[in-house]
Amino acid sequence: MVETSRPARRDSYTVDTLLAVTVRVFNERGYDGTSMEDLSRAAGISKSSIYHHVKGKEELLRLAVGRALDGLFGTLDEPEAREGTALARLEHVVRRTTAVLLAELPYVTLLLRVRGNTATEQWALQRRREFDHRVAELLAEAVAEGQLRADVEPRLATRLLFGMINSLVEWYRQDADGKSAALVVDAVAELAFHGLRAP
């Protein structure tokens, strides 16, 4: 007699594995278009099993976008982001931000798609603005030190820079060996700093 595969038991899931399924469904259907029933089906567990781990859909969203935000803000606390010239610190942040985006692609994709419709989405948008502001300050410092061109307003340069980085979520697919991620990080840094560097 052949056994049919059974859905995963509640105790076989962790918050992290549940979150991975949740983020995939949120990215496919949109947060507003996803029900707890959808998540239950995708995970192969009952809704009550999901509630064993979290309070509901919005908590899952907060955990997911929080993971992306923690990765991004973590780059600002690294020693290379706090020591050295403003240009060296900025380049480190750009490289690490790109690397975090590629490593946490589904989570950052979800973060970039929030629109402020819930308290969690509003919190995520505020945190994104805070991150952008801190990078803009660093860019302005590099301009003041004469390391970057002064004819592009720092906030505009920051938006253009992150427009390029954030566009990766639309087309990047990691190779099995992960080598392409390093190539993308190098290309982003080269394009950004070749165009921004003062003559």
PDB file of C-alpha atoms in Angstrom:
ATOM      1  CA  MET A   1       0.000   0.000   0.000  1.00  0.00           C
ATOM      2  CA  VAL A   2       1.391   3.415  -1.001  1.00  0.00           C
ATOM      3  CA  GLU A   3       1.204   6.169   1.613  1.00  0.00           C
ATOM      4  CA  THR A   4      -0.026   9.538   0.456  1.00  0.00           C
ATOM      5  CA  SER A   5       1.919  12.552   1.609  1.00  0.00           C
ATOM      6  CA  ARG A   6       0.315  14.371   4.486  1.00  0.00           C
ATOM      7  CA  PRO A   7       0.387  18.084   5.195  1.00  0.00           C
ATOM      8  CA  ALA A   8       3.104  19.206   7.586  1.00  0.00           C
ATOM      9  CA  ARG A   9       2.202  18.946  11.237  1.00  0.00           C
ATOM     10  CA  ARG A  10       2.029  22.096  13.321  1.00  0.00           C
ATOM     11  CA  ASP A  11       5.051  21.067  15.379  1.00  0.00           C
ATOM     12  CA  SER A  12       7.136  20.603  12.214  1.00  0.00           C
ATOM     13  CA  TYR A  13       6.840  24.320  11.444  1.00  0.00           C
ATOM     14  CA  THR A  14       8.835  27.099  13.041  1.00  0.00           C
ATOM     15  CA  VAL A  15       8.044  30.777  12.757  1.00  0.00           C
ATOM     16  CA  ASP A  16      10.871  31.079  10.209  1.00  0.00           C
ATOM     17  CA  THR A  17       9.607  28.281   7.958  1.00  0.00           C
ATOM     18  CA  LEU A  18       6.045  29.573   8.240  1.00  0.00           C
ATOM     19  CA  LEU A  19       7.303  33.045   7.383  1.00  0.00           C
ATOM     20  CA  ALA A  20       9.030  31.782   4.226  1.00  0.00           C
ATOM     21  CA  VAL A  21       5.733  30.352   2.962  1.00  0.00           C
ATOM     22  CA  THR A  22       3.835  33.474   4.008  1.00  0.00           C
ATOM     23  CA  VAL A  23       6.194  35.845   2.208  1.00  0.00           C
ATOM     24  CA  ARG A  24       5.944  33.808  -0.988  1.00  0.00           C
ATOM     25  CA  VAL A  25       2.134  33.961  -0.871  1.00  0.00           C
ATOM     26  CA  PHE A  26       2.074  37.678   0.031  1.00  0.00           C
ATOM     27  CA  ASN A  27       4.366  38.417  -2.923  1.00  0.00           C
ATOM     28  CA  GLU A  28       2.229  36.329  -5.297  1.00  0.00           C
ATOM     29  CA  ARG A  29      -1.232  37.494  -4.176  1.00  0.00           C
ATOM     30  CA  GLY A  30      -0.527  40.773  -2.402  1.00  0.00           C
ATOM     31  CA  TYR A  31      -1.004  41.264   1.323  1.00  0.00           C
ATOM     32  CA  ASP A  32      -4.590  42.507   0.986  1.00  0.00           C
ATOM     33  CA  GLY A  33      -5.447  39.678  -1.414  1.00  0.00           C
ATOM     34  CA  THR A  34      -4.191  36.947   0.921  1.00  0.00           C
ATOM     35  CA  SER A  35      -6.445  35.297   3.479  1.00  0.00           C
ATOM     36  CA  MET A  36      -5.479  33.111   6.410  1.00  0.00           C
ATOM     37  CA  GLU A  37      -7.116  30.284   4.448  1.00  0.00           C
ATOM     38  CA  ASP A  38      -4.681  30.941   1.577  1.00  0.00           C
ATOM     39  CA  LEU A  39      -1.759  30.764   4.007  1.00  0.00           C
ATOM     40  CA  SER A  40      -3.137  27.609   5.579  1.00  0.00           C
ATOM     41  CA  ARG A  41      -3.413  25.894   2.187  1.00  0.00           C
ATOM     42  CA  ALA A  42       0.054  27.015   1.080  1.00  0.00           C
ATOM     43  CA  ALA A  43       1.650  25.812   4.310  1.00  0.00           C
ATOM     44  CA  GLY A  44      -0.309  22.562   4.365  1.00  0.00           C
ATOM     45  CA  ILE A  45      -1.399  23.145   7.947  1.00  0.00           C
ATOM     46  CA  SER A  46      -4.622  24.256   9.599  1.00  0.00           C
ATOM     47  CA  LYS A  47      -5.365  27.878  10.442  1.00  0.00           C
ATOM     48  CA  SER A  48      -5.304  26.962  14.122  1.00  0.00           C
ATOM     49  CA  SER A  49      -1.759  25.676  13.646  1.00  0.00           C
ATOM     50  CA  ILE A  50      -0.753  29.061  12.228  1.00  0.00           C
ATOM     51  CA  TYR A  51      -2.376  30.795  15.200  1.00  0.00           C
ATOM     52  CA  HIS A  52      -0.263  28.566  17.426  1.00  0.00           C
ATOM     53  CA  HIS A  53       2.758  30.548  16.168  1.00  0.00           C
ATOM     54  CA  VAL A  54       1.380  34.054  15.527  1.00  0.00           C
ATOM     55  CA  LYS A  55      -1.644  36.213  16.314  1.00  0.00           C
ATOM     56  CA  GLY A  56      -2.613  36.676  12.695  1.00  0.00           C
ATOM     57  CA  LYS A  57      -1.802  37.905   9.219  1.00  0.00           C
ATOM     58  CA  GLU A  58      -0.564  41.352  10.242  1.00  0.00           C
ATOM     59  CA  GLU A  59       1.916  39.886  12.715  1.00  0.00           C
ATOM     60  CA  LEU A  60       3.292  37.752   9.889  1.00  0.00           C
ATOM     61  CA  LEU A  61       3.651  40.890   7.774  1.00  0.00           C
ATOM     62  CA  ARG A  62       5.445  42.723  10.578  1.00  0.00           C
ATOM     63  CA  LEU A  63       7.860  39.825  11.102  1.00  0.00           C
ATOM     64  CA  ALA A  64       8.567  39.633   7.368  1.00  0.00           C
ATOM     65  CA  VAL A  65       9.185  43.323   6.706  1.00  0.00           C
ATOM     66  CA  GLY A  66      10.977  43.565  10.044  1.00  0.00           C
ATOM     67  CA  ARG A  67      13.450  40.957   8.857  1.00  0.00           C
ATOM     68  CA  ALA A  68      14.178  43.026   5.737  1.00  0.00           C
ATOM     69  CA  LEU A  69      14.495  46.252   7.737  1.00  0.00           C
ATOM     70  CA  ASP A  70      16.777  44.659  10.324  1.00  0.00           C
ATOM     71  CA  GLY A  71      19.090  43.554   7.529  1.00  0.00           C
ATOM     72  CA  LEU A  72      19.176  47.023   5.970  1.00  0.00           C
ATOM     73  CA  PHE A  73      19.670  48.917   9.229  1.00  0.00           C
ATOM     74  CA  GLY A  74      22.295  46.400  10.263  1.00  0.00           C
ATOM     75  CA  THR A  75      24.509  47.639   7.437  1.00  0.00           C
ATOM     76  CA  LEU A  76      24.583  51.103   9.043  1.00  0.00           C
ATOM     77  CA  ASP A  77      25.963  49.657  12.291  1.00  0.00           C
ATOM     78  CA  GLU A  78      28.846  47.755  10.733  1.00  0.00           C
ATOM     79  CA  PRO A  79      32.308  49.192  11.561  1.00  0.00           C
ATOM     80  CA  GLU A  80      32.969  49.997   7.880  1.00  0.00           C
ATOM     81  CA  ALA A  81      29.825  52.153   7.841  1.00  0.00           C
ATOM     82  CA  ARG A  82      30.968  54.152  10.874  1.00  0.00           C
ATOM     83  CA  GLU A  83      34.711  54.591  10.297  1.00  0.00           C
ATOM     84  CA  GLY A  84      36.721  56.148   7.482  1.00  0.00           C
ATOM     85  CA  THR A  85      35.889  58.768   4.901  1.00  0.00           C
ATOM     86  CA  ALA A  86      32.266  59.497   4.094  1.00  0.00           C
ATOM     87  CA  LEU A  87      32.785  58.109   0.591  1.00  0.00           C
ATOM     88  CA  ALA A  88      34.242  54.836   1.874  1.00  0.00           C
ATOM     89  CA  ARG A  89      31.395  54.488   4.383  1.00  0.00           C
ATOM     90  CA  LEU A  90      28.793  55.272   1.730  1.00  0.00           C
ATOM     91  CA  GLU A  91      30.242  52.751  -0.707  1.00  0.00           C
ATOM     92  CA  HIS A  92      30.231  50.117   2.032  1.00  0.00           C
ATOM     93  CA  VAL A  93      26.563  50.841   2.816  1.00  0.00           C
ATOM     94  CA  VAL A  94      25.620  50.669  -0.877  1.00  0.00           C
ATOM     95  CA  ARG A  95      27.443  47.374  -1.364  1.00  0.00           C
ATOM     96  CA  ARG A  96      26.035  45.819   1.812  1.00  0.00           C
ATOM     97  CA  THR A  97      22.514  47.099   1.135  1.00  0.00           C
ATOM     98  CA  THR A  98      22.638  45.507  -2.304  1.00  0.00           C
ATOM     99  CA  ALA A  99      23.958  42.269  -0.812  1.00  0.00           C
ATOM    100  CA  VAL A 100      21.208  42.235   1.839  1.00  0.00           C
ATOM    101  CA  LEU A 101      18.558  42.832  -0.805  1.00  0.00           C
ATOM    102  CA  LEU A 102      19.842  39.902  -2.856  1.00  0.00           C
ATOM    103  CA  ALA A 103      20.188  37.598   0.155  1.00  0.00           C
ATOM    104  CA  GLU A 104      16.747  38.478   1.528  1.00  0.00           C
ATOM    105  CA  LEU A 105      15.076  39.014  -1.844  1.00  0.00           C
ATOM    106  CA  PRO A 106      11.534  37.802  -1.004  1.00  0.00           C
ATOM    107  CA  TYR A 107      11.477  39.789   2.245  1.00  0.00           C
ATOM    108  CA  VAL A 108      12.803  43.005   0.688  1.00  0.00           C
ATOM    109  CA  THR A 109      10.412  42.565  -2.241  1.00  0.00           C
ATOM    110  CA  LEU A 110       7.530  42.499   0.221  1.00  0.00           C
ATOM    111  CA  LEU A 111       8.923  45.539   2.050  1.00  0.00           C
ATOM    112  CA  LEU A 112       9.087  47.511  -1.192  1.00  0.00           C
ATOM    113  CA  ARG A 113       5.457  46.660  -1.981  1.00  0.00           C
ATOM    114  CA  VAL A 114       3.834  47.913   1.232  1.00  0.00           C
ATOM    115  CA  ARG A 115       1.602  50.932   0.671  1.00  0.00           C
ATOM    116  CA  GLY A 116       0.601  52.110   4.144  1.00  0.00           C
ATOM    117  CA  ASN A 117      -2.832  50.483   4.328  1.00  0.00           C
ATOM    118  CA  THR A 118      -2.262  49.031   7.830  1.00  0.00           C
ATOM    119  CA  ALA A 119      -0.432  50.112  10.974  1.00  0.00           C
ATOM    120  CA  THR A 120       2.361  47.665  10.136  1.00  0.00           C
ATOM    121  CA  GLU A 121       2.699  49.032   6.612  1.00  0.00           C
ATOM    122  CA  GLN A 122       2.832  52.610   7.946  1.00  0.00           C
ATOM    123  CA  TRP A 123       5.529  51.560  10.416  1.00  0.00           C
ATOM    124  CA  ALA A 124       7.529  49.911   7.601  1.00  0.00           C
ATOM    125  CA  LEU A 125       7.262  52.997   5.386  1.00  0.00           C
ATOM    126  CA  GLN A 126       8.452  55.212   8.233  1.00  0.00           C
ATOM    127  CA  ARG A 127      11.442  52.934   8.850  1.00  0.00           C
ATOM    128  CA  ARG A 128      12.286  52.965   5.118  1.00  0.00           C
ATOM    129  CA  ARG A 129      12.210  56.780   5.143  1.00  0.00           C
ATOM    130  CA  GLU A 130      14.504  56.790   8.176  1.00  0.00           C
ATOM    131  CA  PHE A 131      16.966  54.499   6.402  1.00  0.00           C
ATOM    132  CA  ASP A 132      16.916  56.652   3.245  1.00  0.00           C
ATOM    133  CA  HIS A 133      17.433  59.789   5.357  1.00  0.00           C
ATOM    134  CA  ARG A 134      20.508  58.318   7.047  1.00  0.00           C
ATOM    135  CA  VAL A 135      22.019  57.355   3.702  1.00  0.00           C
ATOM    136  CA  ALA A 136      21.237  60.827   2.310  1.00  0.00           C
ATOM    137  CA  GLU A 137      23.098  62.366   5.270  1.00  0.00           C
ATOM    138  CA  LEU A 138      26.102  60.190   4.513  1.00  0.00           C
ATOM    139  CA  LEU A 139      25.973  61.155   0.847  1.00  0.00           C
ATOM    140  CA  ALA A 140      25.749  64.863   1.787  1.00  0.00           C
ATOM    141  CA  GLU A 141      28.803  64.400   4.030  1.00  0.00           C
ATOM    142  CA  ALA A 142      30.754  62.912   1.111  1.00  0.00           C
ATOM    143  CA  VAL A 143      29.734  65.905  -1.038  1.00  0.00           C
ATOM    144  CA  ALA A 144      30.856  68.316   1.707  1.00  0.00           C
ATOM    145  CA  GLU A 145      34.225  66.535   1.845  1.00  0.00           C
ATOM    146  CA  GLY A 146      34.590  67.056  -1.907  1.00  0.00           C
ATOM    147  CA  GLN A 147      34.512  63.341  -2.663  1.00  0.00           C
ATOM    148  CA  LEU A 148      31.230  63.356  -4.594  1.00  0.00           C
ATOM    149  CA  ARG A 149      29.934  65.823  -7.116  1.00  0.00           C
ATOM    150  CA  ALA A 150      28.006  68.749  -5.649  1.00  0.00           C
ATOM    151  CA  ASP A 151      25.718  69.431  -8.620  1.00  0.00           C
ATOM    152  CA  VAL A 152      23.288  66.610  -7.703  1.00  0.00           C
ATOM    153  CA  GLU A 153      21.150  67.274  -4.631  1.00  0.00           C
ATOM    154  CA  PRO A 154      21.865  64.551  -2.010  1.00  0.00           C
ATOM    155  CA  ARG A 155      18.238  63.503  -1.472  1.00  0.00           C
ATOM    156  CA  LEU A 156      17.710  63.195  -5.223  1.00  0.00           C
ATOM    157  CA  ALA A 157      20.960  61.236  -5.587  1.00  0.00           C
ATOM    158  CA  THR A 158      19.839  58.931  -2.764  1.00  0.00           C
ATOM    159  CA  ARG A 159      16.480  58.307  -4.452  1.00  0.00           C
ATOM    160  CA  LEU A 160      18.144  57.580  -7.776  1.00  0.00           C
ATOM    161  CA  LEU A 161      20.680  55.296  -6.115  1.00  0.00           C
ATOM    162  CA  PHE A 162      18.039  53.279  -4.290  1.00  0.00           C
ATOM    163  CA  GLY A 163      15.819  53.286  -7.359  1.00  0.00           C
ATOM    164  CA  MET A 164      18.596  51.373  -9.100  1.00  0.00           C
ATOM    165  CA  ILE A 165      19.166  49.022  -6.155  1.00  0.00           C
ATOM    166  CA  ASN A 166      15.469  48.407  -5.468  1.00  0.00           C
ATOM    167  CA  SER A 167      14.795  47.590  -9.122  1.00  0.00           C
ATOM    168  CA  LEU A 168      16.713  44.342  -8.561  1.00  0.00           C
ATOM    169  CA  VAL A 169      13.618  42.804  -6.975  1.00  0.00           C
ATOM    170  CA  GLU A 170      11.899  42.942 -10.353  1.00  0.00           C
ATOM    171  CA  TRP A 171      14.422  40.924 -12.338  1.00  0.00           C
ATOM    172  CA  TYR A 172      17.180  39.344 -10.252  1.00  0.00           C
ATOM    173  CA  ARG A 173      17.180  35.551  -9.865  1.00  0.00           C
ATOM    174  CA  GLN A 174      20.065  34.014  -7.939  1.00  0.00           C
ATOM    175  CA  ASP A 175      22.274  31.455  -9.649  1.00  0.00           C
ATOM    176  CA  ALA A 176      22.637  28.136  -7.891  1.00  0.00           C
ATOM    177  CA  ASP A 177      26.247  28.924  -6.951  1.00  0.00           C
ATOM    178  CA  GLY A 178      25.442  32.481  -5.843  1.00  0.00           C
ATOM    179  CA  LYS A 179      28.275  33.968  -7.912  1.00  0.00           C
ATOM    180  CA  SER A 180      26.014  36.377  -9.739  1.00  0.00           C
ATOM    181  CA  ALA A 181      25.154  38.162  -6.479  1.00  0.00           C
ATOM    182  CA  ALA A 182      28.758  39.335  -6.057  1.00  0.00           C
ATOM    183  CA  LEU A 183      28.828  40.485  -9.694  1.00  0.00           C
ATOM    184  CA  VAL A 184      25.626  42.491  -9.182  1.00  0.00           C
ATOM    185  CA  VAL A 185      26.994  44.124  -6.015  1.00  0.00           C
ATOM    186  CA  ASP A 186      30.163  45.157  -7.900  1.00  0.00           C
ATOM    187  CA  ALA A 187      28.179  46.466 -10.876  1.00  0.00           C
ATOM    188  CA  VAL A 188      25.875  48.568  -8.690  1.00  0.00           C
ATOM    189  CA  ALA A 189      28.817  50.114  -6.836  1.00  0.00           C
ATOM    190  CA  GLU A 190      30.740  50.778 -10.048  1.00  0.00           C
ATOM    191  CA  LEU A 191      27.792  52.431 -11.801  1.00  0.00           C
ATOM    192  CA  ALA A 192      26.804  54.461  -8.752  1.00  0.00           C
ATOM    193  CA  PHE A 193      30.211  55.770  -7.801  1.00  0.00           C
ATOM    194  CA  HIS A 194      31.622  56.283 -11.259  1.00  0.00           C
ATOM    195  CA  GLY A 195      28.693  58.595 -11.952  1.00  0.00           C
ATOM    196  CA  LEU A 196      28.713  60.338  -8.569  1.00  0.00           C
ATOM    197  CA  ARG A 197      32.426  60.758  -7.931  1.00  0.00           C
ATOM    198  CA  ALA A 198      33.754  64.310  -8.132  1.00  0.00           C
ATOM    199  CA  PRO A 199      36.134  64.959 -11.056  1.00  0.00           C
TER     200      PRO A 199
END
